[in-house]
Short mmCIF file of C-alpha atoms and ligand atoms in Angstrom, two decimals:
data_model
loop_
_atom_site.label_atom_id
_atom_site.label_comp_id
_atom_site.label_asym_id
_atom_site.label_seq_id
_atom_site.Cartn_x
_atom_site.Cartn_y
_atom_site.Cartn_z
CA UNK A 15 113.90 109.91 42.78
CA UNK A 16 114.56 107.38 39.73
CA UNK A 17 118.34 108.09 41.05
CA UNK A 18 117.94 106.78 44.51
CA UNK A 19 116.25 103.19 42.61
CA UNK A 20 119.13 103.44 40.83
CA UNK A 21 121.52 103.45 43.14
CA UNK A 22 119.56 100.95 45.33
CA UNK A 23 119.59 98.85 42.72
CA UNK A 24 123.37 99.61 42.13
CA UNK A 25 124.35 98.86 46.18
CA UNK A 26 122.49 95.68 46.39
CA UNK A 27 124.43 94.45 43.53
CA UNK A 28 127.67 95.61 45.50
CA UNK A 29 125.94 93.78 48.86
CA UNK A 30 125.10 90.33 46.45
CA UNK A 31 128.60 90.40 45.47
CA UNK A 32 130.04 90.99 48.88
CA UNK A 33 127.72 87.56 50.05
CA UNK A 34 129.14 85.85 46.97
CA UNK A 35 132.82 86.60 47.97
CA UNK A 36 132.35 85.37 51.46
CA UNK A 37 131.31 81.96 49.97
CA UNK A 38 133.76 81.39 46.68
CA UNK A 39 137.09 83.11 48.37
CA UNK A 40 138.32 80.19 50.34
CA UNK A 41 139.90 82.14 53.08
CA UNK A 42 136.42 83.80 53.95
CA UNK A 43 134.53 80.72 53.19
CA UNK A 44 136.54 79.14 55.89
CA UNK A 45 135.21 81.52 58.64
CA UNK A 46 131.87 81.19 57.39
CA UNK A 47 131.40 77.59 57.39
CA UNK A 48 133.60 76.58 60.58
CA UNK A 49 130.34 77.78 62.94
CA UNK A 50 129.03 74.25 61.34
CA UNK A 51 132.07 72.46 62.66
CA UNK A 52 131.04 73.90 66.00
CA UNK A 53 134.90 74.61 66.48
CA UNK A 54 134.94 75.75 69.75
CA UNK A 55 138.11 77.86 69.89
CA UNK A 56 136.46 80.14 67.47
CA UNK A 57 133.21 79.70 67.65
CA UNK A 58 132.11 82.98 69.14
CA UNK A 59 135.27 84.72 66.35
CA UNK A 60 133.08 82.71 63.21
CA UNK A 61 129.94 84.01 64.74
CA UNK A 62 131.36 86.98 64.40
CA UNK A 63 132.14 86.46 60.63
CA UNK A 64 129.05 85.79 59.66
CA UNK A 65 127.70 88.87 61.62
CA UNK A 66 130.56 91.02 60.38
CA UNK A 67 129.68 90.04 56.70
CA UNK A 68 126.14 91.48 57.31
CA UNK A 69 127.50 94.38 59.14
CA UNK A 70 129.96 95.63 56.82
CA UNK A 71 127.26 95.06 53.58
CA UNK A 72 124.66 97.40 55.90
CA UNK A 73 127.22 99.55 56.53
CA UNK A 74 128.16 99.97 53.06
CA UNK A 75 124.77 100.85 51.84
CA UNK A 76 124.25 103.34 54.73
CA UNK A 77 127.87 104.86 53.52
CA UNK A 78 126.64 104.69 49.75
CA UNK A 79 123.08 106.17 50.15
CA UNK A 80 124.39 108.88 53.02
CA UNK A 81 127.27 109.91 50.74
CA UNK A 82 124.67 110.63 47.65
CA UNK A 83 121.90 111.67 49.65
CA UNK A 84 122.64 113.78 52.76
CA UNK A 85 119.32 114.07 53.66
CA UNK A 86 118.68 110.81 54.56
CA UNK A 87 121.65 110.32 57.15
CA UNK A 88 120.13 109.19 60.26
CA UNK A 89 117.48 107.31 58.54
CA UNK A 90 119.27 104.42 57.14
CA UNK A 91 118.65 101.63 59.43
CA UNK A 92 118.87 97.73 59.86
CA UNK A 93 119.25 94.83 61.85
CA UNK A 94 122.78 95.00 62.63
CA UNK A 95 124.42 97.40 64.80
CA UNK A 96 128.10 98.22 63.57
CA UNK A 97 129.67 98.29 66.94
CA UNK A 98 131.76 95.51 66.72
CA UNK A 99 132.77 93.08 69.53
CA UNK A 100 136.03 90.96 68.34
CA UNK A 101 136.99 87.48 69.17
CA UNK A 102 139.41 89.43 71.89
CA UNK A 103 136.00 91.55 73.74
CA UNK A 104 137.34 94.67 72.04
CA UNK A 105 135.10 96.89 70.59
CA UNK A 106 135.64 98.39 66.62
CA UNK A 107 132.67 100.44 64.56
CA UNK A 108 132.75 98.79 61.74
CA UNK A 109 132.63 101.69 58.78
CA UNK A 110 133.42 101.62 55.34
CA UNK A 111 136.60 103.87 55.09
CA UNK A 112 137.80 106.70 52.17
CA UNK A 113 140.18 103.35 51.11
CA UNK A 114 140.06 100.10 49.98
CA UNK A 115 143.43 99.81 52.05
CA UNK A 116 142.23 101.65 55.04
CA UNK A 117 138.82 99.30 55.19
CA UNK A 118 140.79 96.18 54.71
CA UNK A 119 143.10 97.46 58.03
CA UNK A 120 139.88 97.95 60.04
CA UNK A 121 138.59 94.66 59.09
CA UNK A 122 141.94 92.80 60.16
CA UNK A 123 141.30 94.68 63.82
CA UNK A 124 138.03 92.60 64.01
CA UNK A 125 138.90 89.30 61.65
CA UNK A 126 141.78 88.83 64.47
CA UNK A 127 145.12 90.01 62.14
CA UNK A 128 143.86 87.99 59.21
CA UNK A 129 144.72 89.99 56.55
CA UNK A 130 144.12 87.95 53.78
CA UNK A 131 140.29 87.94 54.33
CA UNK A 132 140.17 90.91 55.59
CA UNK A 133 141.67 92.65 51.96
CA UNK A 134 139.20 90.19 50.02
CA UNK A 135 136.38 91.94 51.92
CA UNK A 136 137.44 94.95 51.53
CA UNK A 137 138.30 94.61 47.85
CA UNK A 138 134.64 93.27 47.06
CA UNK A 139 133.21 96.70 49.57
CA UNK A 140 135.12 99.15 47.13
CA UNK A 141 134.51 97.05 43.86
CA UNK A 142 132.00 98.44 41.40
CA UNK A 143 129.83 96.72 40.54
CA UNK A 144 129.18 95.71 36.56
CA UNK A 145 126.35 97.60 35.03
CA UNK A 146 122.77 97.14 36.56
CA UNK A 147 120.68 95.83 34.03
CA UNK A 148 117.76 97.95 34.88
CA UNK A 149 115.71 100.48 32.78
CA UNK A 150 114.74 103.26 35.45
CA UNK A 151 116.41 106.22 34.04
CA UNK A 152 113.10 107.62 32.25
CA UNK A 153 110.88 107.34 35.57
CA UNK A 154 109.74 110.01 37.46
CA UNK A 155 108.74 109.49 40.78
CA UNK A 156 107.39 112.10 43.26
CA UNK A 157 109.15 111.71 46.28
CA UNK A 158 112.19 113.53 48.00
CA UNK A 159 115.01 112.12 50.01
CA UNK A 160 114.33 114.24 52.94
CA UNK A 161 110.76 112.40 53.63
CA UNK A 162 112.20 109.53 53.05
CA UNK A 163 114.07 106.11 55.33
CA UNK A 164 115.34 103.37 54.52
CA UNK A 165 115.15 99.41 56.44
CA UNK A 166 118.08 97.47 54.90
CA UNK A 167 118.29 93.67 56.18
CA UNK A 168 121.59 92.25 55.13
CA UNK A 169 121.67 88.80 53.85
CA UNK A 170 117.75 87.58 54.50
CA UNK A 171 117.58 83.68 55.84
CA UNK A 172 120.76 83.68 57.30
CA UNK A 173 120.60 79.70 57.84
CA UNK A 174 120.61 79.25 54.27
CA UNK A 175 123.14 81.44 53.39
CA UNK A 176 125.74 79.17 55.81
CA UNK A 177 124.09 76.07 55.04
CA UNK A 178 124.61 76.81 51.31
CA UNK A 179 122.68 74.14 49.87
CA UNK A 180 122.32 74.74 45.93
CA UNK A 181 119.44 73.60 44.02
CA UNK A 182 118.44 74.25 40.37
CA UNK A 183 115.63 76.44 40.08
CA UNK A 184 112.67 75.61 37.69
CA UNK A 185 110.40 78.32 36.08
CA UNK A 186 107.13 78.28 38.30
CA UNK A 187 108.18 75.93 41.09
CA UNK A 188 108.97 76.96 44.59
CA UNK A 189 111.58 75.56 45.93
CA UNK A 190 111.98 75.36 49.45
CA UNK A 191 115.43 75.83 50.56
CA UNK A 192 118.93 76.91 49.80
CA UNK A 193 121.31 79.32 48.84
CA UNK A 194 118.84 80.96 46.39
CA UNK A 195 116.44 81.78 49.70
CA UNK A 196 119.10 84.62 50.56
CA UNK A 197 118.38 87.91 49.99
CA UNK A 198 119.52 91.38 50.31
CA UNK A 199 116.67 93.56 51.13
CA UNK A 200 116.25 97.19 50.94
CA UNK A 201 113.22 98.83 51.70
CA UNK A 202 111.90 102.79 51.45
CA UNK A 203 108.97 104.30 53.58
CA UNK A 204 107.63 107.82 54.35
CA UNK A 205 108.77 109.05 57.65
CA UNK A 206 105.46 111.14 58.08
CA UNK A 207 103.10 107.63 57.71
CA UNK A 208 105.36 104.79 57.59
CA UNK A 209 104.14 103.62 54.00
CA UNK A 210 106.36 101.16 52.20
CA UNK A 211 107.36 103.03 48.60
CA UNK A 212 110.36 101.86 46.96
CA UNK A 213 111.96 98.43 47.55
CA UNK A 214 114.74 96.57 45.55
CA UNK A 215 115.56 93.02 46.15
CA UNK A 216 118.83 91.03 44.86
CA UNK A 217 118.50 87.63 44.87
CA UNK A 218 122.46 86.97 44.78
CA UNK A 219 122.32 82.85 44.36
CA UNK A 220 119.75 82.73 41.46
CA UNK A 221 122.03 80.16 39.40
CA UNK A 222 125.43 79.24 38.38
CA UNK A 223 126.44 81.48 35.15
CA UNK A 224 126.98 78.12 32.25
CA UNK A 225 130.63 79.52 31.67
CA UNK A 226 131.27 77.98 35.40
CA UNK A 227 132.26 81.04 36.97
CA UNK A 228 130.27 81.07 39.96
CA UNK A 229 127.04 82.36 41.09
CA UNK A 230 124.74 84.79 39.29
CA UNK A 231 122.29 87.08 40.87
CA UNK A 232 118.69 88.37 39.86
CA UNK A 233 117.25 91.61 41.04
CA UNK A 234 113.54 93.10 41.66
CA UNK A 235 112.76 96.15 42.28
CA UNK A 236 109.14 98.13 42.81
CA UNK A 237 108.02 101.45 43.63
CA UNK A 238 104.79 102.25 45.07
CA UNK A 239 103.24 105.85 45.72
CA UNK A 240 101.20 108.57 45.01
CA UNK A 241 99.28 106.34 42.66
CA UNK A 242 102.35 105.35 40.81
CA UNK A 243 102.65 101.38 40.95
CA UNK A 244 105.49 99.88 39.07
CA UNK A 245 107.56 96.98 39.61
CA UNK A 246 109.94 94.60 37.71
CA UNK A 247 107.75 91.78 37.78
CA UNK A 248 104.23 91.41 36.18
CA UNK A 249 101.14 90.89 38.20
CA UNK A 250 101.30 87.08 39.16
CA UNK A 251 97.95 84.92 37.92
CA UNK A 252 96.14 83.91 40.85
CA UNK A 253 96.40 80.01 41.18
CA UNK A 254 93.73 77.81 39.37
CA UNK A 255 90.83 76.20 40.53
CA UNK A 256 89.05 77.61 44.05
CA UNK A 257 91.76 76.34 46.43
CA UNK A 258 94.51 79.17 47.45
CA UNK A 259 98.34 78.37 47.98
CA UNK A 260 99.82 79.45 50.80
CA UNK A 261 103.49 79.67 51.75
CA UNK A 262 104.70 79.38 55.53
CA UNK A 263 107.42 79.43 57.60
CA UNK A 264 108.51 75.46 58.52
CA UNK A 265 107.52 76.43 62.85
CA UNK A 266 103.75 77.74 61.82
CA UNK A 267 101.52 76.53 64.66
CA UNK A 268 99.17 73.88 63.44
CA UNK A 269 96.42 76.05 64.51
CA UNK A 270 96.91 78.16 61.63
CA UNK A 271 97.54 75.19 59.24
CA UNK A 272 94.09 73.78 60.56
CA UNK A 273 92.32 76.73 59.75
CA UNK A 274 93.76 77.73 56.23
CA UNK A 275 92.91 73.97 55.42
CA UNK A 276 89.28 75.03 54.66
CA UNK A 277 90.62 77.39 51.60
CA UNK A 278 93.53 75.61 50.61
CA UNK A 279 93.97 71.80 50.02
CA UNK A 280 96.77 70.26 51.38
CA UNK A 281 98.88 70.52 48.30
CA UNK A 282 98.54 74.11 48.85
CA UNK A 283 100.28 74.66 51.52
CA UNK A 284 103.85 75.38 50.97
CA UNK A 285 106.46 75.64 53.59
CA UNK A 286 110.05 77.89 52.40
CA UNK A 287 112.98 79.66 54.69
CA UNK A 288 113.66 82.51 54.57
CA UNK A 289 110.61 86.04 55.32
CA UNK A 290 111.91 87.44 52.47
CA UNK A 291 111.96 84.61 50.16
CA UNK A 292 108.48 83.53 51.12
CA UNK A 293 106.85 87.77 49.97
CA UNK A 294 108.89 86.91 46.52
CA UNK A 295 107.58 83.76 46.39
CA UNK A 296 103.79 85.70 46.67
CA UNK A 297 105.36 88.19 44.17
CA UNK A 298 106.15 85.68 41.67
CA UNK A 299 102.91 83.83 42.36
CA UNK A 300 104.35 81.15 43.49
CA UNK A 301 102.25 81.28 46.35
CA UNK A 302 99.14 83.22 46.59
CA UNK A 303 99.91 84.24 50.22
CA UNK A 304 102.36 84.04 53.03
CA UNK A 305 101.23 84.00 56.19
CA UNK A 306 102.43 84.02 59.56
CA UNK A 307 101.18 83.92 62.71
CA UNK A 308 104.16 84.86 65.17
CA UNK A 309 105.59 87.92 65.52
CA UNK A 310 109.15 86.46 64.50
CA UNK A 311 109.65 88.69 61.63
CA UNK A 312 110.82 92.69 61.77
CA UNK A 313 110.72 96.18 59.78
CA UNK A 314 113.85 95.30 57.61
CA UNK A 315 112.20 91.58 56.80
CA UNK A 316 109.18 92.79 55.17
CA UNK A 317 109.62 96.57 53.67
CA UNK A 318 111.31 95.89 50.72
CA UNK A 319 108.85 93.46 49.30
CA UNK A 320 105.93 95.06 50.98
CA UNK A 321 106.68 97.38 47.91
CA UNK A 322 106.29 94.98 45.47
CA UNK A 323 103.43 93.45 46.66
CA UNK A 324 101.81 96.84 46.68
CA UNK A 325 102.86 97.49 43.05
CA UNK A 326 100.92 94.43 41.41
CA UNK A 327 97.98 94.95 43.65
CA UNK A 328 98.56 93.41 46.67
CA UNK A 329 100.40 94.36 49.83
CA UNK A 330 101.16 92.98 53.96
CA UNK A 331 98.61 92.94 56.73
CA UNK A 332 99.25 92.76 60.36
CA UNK A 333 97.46 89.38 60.91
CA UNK A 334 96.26 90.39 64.53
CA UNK A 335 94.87 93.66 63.48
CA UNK A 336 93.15 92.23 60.29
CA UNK A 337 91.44 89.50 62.23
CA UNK A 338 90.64 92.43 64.76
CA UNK A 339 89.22 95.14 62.36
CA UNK A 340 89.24 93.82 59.46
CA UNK A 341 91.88 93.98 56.42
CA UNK A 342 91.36 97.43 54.92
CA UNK A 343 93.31 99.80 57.45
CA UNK A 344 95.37 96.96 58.89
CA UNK A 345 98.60 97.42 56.06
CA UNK A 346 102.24 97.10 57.77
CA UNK A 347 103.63 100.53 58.32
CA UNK A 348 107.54 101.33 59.07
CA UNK A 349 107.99 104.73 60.94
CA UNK A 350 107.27 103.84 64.60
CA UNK A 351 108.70 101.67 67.13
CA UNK A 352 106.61 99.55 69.17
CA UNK A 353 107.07 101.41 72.16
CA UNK A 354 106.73 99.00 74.39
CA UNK A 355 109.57 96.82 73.52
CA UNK A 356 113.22 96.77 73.87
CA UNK A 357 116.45 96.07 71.33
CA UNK A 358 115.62 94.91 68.04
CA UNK A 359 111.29 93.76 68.92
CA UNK A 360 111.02 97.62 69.20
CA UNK A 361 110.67 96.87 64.72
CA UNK A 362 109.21 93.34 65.10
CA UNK A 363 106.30 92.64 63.39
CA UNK A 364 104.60 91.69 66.23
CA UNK A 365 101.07 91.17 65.33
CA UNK A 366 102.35 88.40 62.34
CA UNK A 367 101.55 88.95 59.10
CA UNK A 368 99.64 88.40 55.57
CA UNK A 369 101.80 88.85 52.29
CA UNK A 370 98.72 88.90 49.42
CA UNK A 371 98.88 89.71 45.64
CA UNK A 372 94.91 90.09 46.19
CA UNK A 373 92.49 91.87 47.65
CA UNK A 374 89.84 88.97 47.13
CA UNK A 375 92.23 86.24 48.18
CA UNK A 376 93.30 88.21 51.31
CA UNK A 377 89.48 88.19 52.55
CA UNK A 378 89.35 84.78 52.08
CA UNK A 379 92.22 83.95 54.61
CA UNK A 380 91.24 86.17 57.09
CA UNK A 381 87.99 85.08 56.93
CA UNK A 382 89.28 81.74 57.42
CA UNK A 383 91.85 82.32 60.32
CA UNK A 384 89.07 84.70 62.45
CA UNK A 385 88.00 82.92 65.17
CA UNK A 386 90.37 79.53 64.89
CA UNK A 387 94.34 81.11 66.07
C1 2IP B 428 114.95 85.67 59.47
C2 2IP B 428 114.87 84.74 58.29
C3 2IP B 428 114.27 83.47 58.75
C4 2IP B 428 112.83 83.73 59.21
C5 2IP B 428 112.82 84.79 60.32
C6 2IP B 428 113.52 86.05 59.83
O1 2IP B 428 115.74 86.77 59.15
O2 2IP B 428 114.13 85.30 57.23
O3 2IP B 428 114.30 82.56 57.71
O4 2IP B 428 112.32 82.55 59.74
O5 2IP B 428 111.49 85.09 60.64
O6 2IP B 428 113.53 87.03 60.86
P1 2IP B 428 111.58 81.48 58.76
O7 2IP B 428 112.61 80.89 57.88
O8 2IP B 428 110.96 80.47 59.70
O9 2IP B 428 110.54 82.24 57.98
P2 2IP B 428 117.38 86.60 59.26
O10 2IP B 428 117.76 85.36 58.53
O11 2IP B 428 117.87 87.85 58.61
O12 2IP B 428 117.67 86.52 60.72
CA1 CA B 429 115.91 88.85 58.03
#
């Protein structure tokens, strides 16, 4: 299955450009940016933008993966639906068609007749993308599409893909917000027991190329399974000294911030946007942890990087059951609805959650939550 990390890799290259194009083409960036001006005549069509943007990137990867791998039609889910509601209250299904020129006419049906943002869409959809720079031809990994699904979210931190704040990262220091928090996700599992095995992240804001023309992307990519652990990135260094570093979402409860204070000092603890953002951050040991107490993260949020995370070591509790029964069985899984849900908090990760690089370091935090959220 090296070819289905390849053309994971390949797609979320194709989805990074797709978010790039909606932000340098001005036509697009228009649509994207008026929900700011709070524009009321088009508020609910900009919303729509911004949806549609995620919608046709999902779309695309379902059409990509389902075209090279049959087997896993039916099983390529994420957070959007692709029926389509226009600015008008009709309905489209938003599909990537045979044609550049056919997509481009669907689009105009939902980006109300405009035509000209509608073919710059489409053109980035059907563009290729330039060659992945990733060495995965020589791996063999024991899995087969038909066991196989896949959780695809989009454009992660959505708020900071609009807001579109750019800073300049520096090697080794987390930094909390902007465009660079946005990420395309897409995450593998084992229908039969839900385990996370094969995740690729594109990071498609990582910095401005020096030439000037425009944004450059990084990928990651891991697969975990059978024994097999690789991933792109080495095994982060735990931080120094005995205080952990934590990473968490800027609405944590102060509950939880009370309790982690007794194994992390205040410098420690790190707040970041974006789910996705904050499990890389853990993956490039940025952080030693993320943790979160609500259940405001789902399936598509944390699969991808779960992956990772497993491959150097690590991997994702669910907080509640940890704290419950301990951390060993308590690992996210991604097969099974919470049945007693509706909509989209059937996938919810419900219980919160722990990202960890380490087994030690995970015991510690749970140890220091039981009890106190
Ligand atoms: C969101 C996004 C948010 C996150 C939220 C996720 O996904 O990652 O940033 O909240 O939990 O569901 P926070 O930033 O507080 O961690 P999306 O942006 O795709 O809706
Ligand atoms: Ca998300």
């Amino acid at each position: 299955m090296a070819d289905l990390l390849k053309l994971l890799l390949r797609v979320a290259e194709k989805a990074a450009n797709v978010a790039r194009v909606c932000r340098q083409e001005a036509p697009l960036f228009q649509l994207l940016v008026q929900e700011k001006t709070g524009v009321d005549k088009n508020k609910k069509f900009v919303q729509d933008f911004k949806t549609l943007a995620d919608v046709i990137i999902q779309e695309m990867i379902r059409h990509n993966v389902g075209a090279q791998f049959p087997e896993m039609i039916g099983f390529i889910n994420g957070e959007e639906s692709n029926k389509f509601e226009n600015g008008h209250g009709e309905s489209v299904v938003v599909t990537v068609c045979a044609s550049e020129a056919e997509t481009a006419e669907l689009l105009a049906k939902v980006l109300d007749g405009d035509a000209m943002a509608a073919s710059l869409l489409a053109r980035a959809i059907h563009q290729d993308p330039t060659s992945i720079d990733a060495d995965t031809d020589r791996l063999s990994i024991p899995l087969q599409p038909s066991q196989l699904g896949i959780w695809i979210d989009p454009i992660d931190a959505t708020s900071q893909y609009i807001e579109g704040k750019e800073e300049e990262l520096q090697q080794g220091v987390l930094c909390p917000s902007g465009l660079h928090c946005a990420l395309v996700l897409i995450g593998v599992y084992l229908r039969s027991s839900g385990e996370p095995v094969m995740g690729v992240i594109n990071q498609p804001f990582n910095h401005r190329a020096p030439d000037g023309s425009g944004w450059r992307g990084q990928h990651f990519w891991g697969v975990s399974c059978d024994g097999l652990n690789l991933c792109s990135l080495s095994r982060p260094k735990p931080s120094p000294g005995p205080d952990l570093s934590a990473v968490l979402s800027s609405s944590e409860k102060p509950s939880v911030k009370d309790a982690l204070s007794s194994v992390c000092s205040p410098d420690k603890l790190m707040y970041a946007s974006g789910a996705g953002f904050k499990f890389l951050c853990v993956v490039q040991g940025l952080a030693d942890v993320y943790v979160l107490s609500e259940g405001s993260t789902f399936k598509w949020d944390s699969c991808a990087p779960h992956v990772l995370l497993k491959a150097v070591g690590g991997g994702v509790v669910d907080l509640s059951r940890a704290l419950e029964s301990g951390p060993t069985r308590a690992e996210l899984t991604y097969h099974r609805p919470d049945g007693g849900a509706a909509g989209a908090d059937r996938w919810a990760n419900a219980g919160g959650l722990v990202g960890y690089s380490d087994r030690a370091q995970l015991r510690r935090v749970i140890e220091a939550l039981r009890g106190k959220i």
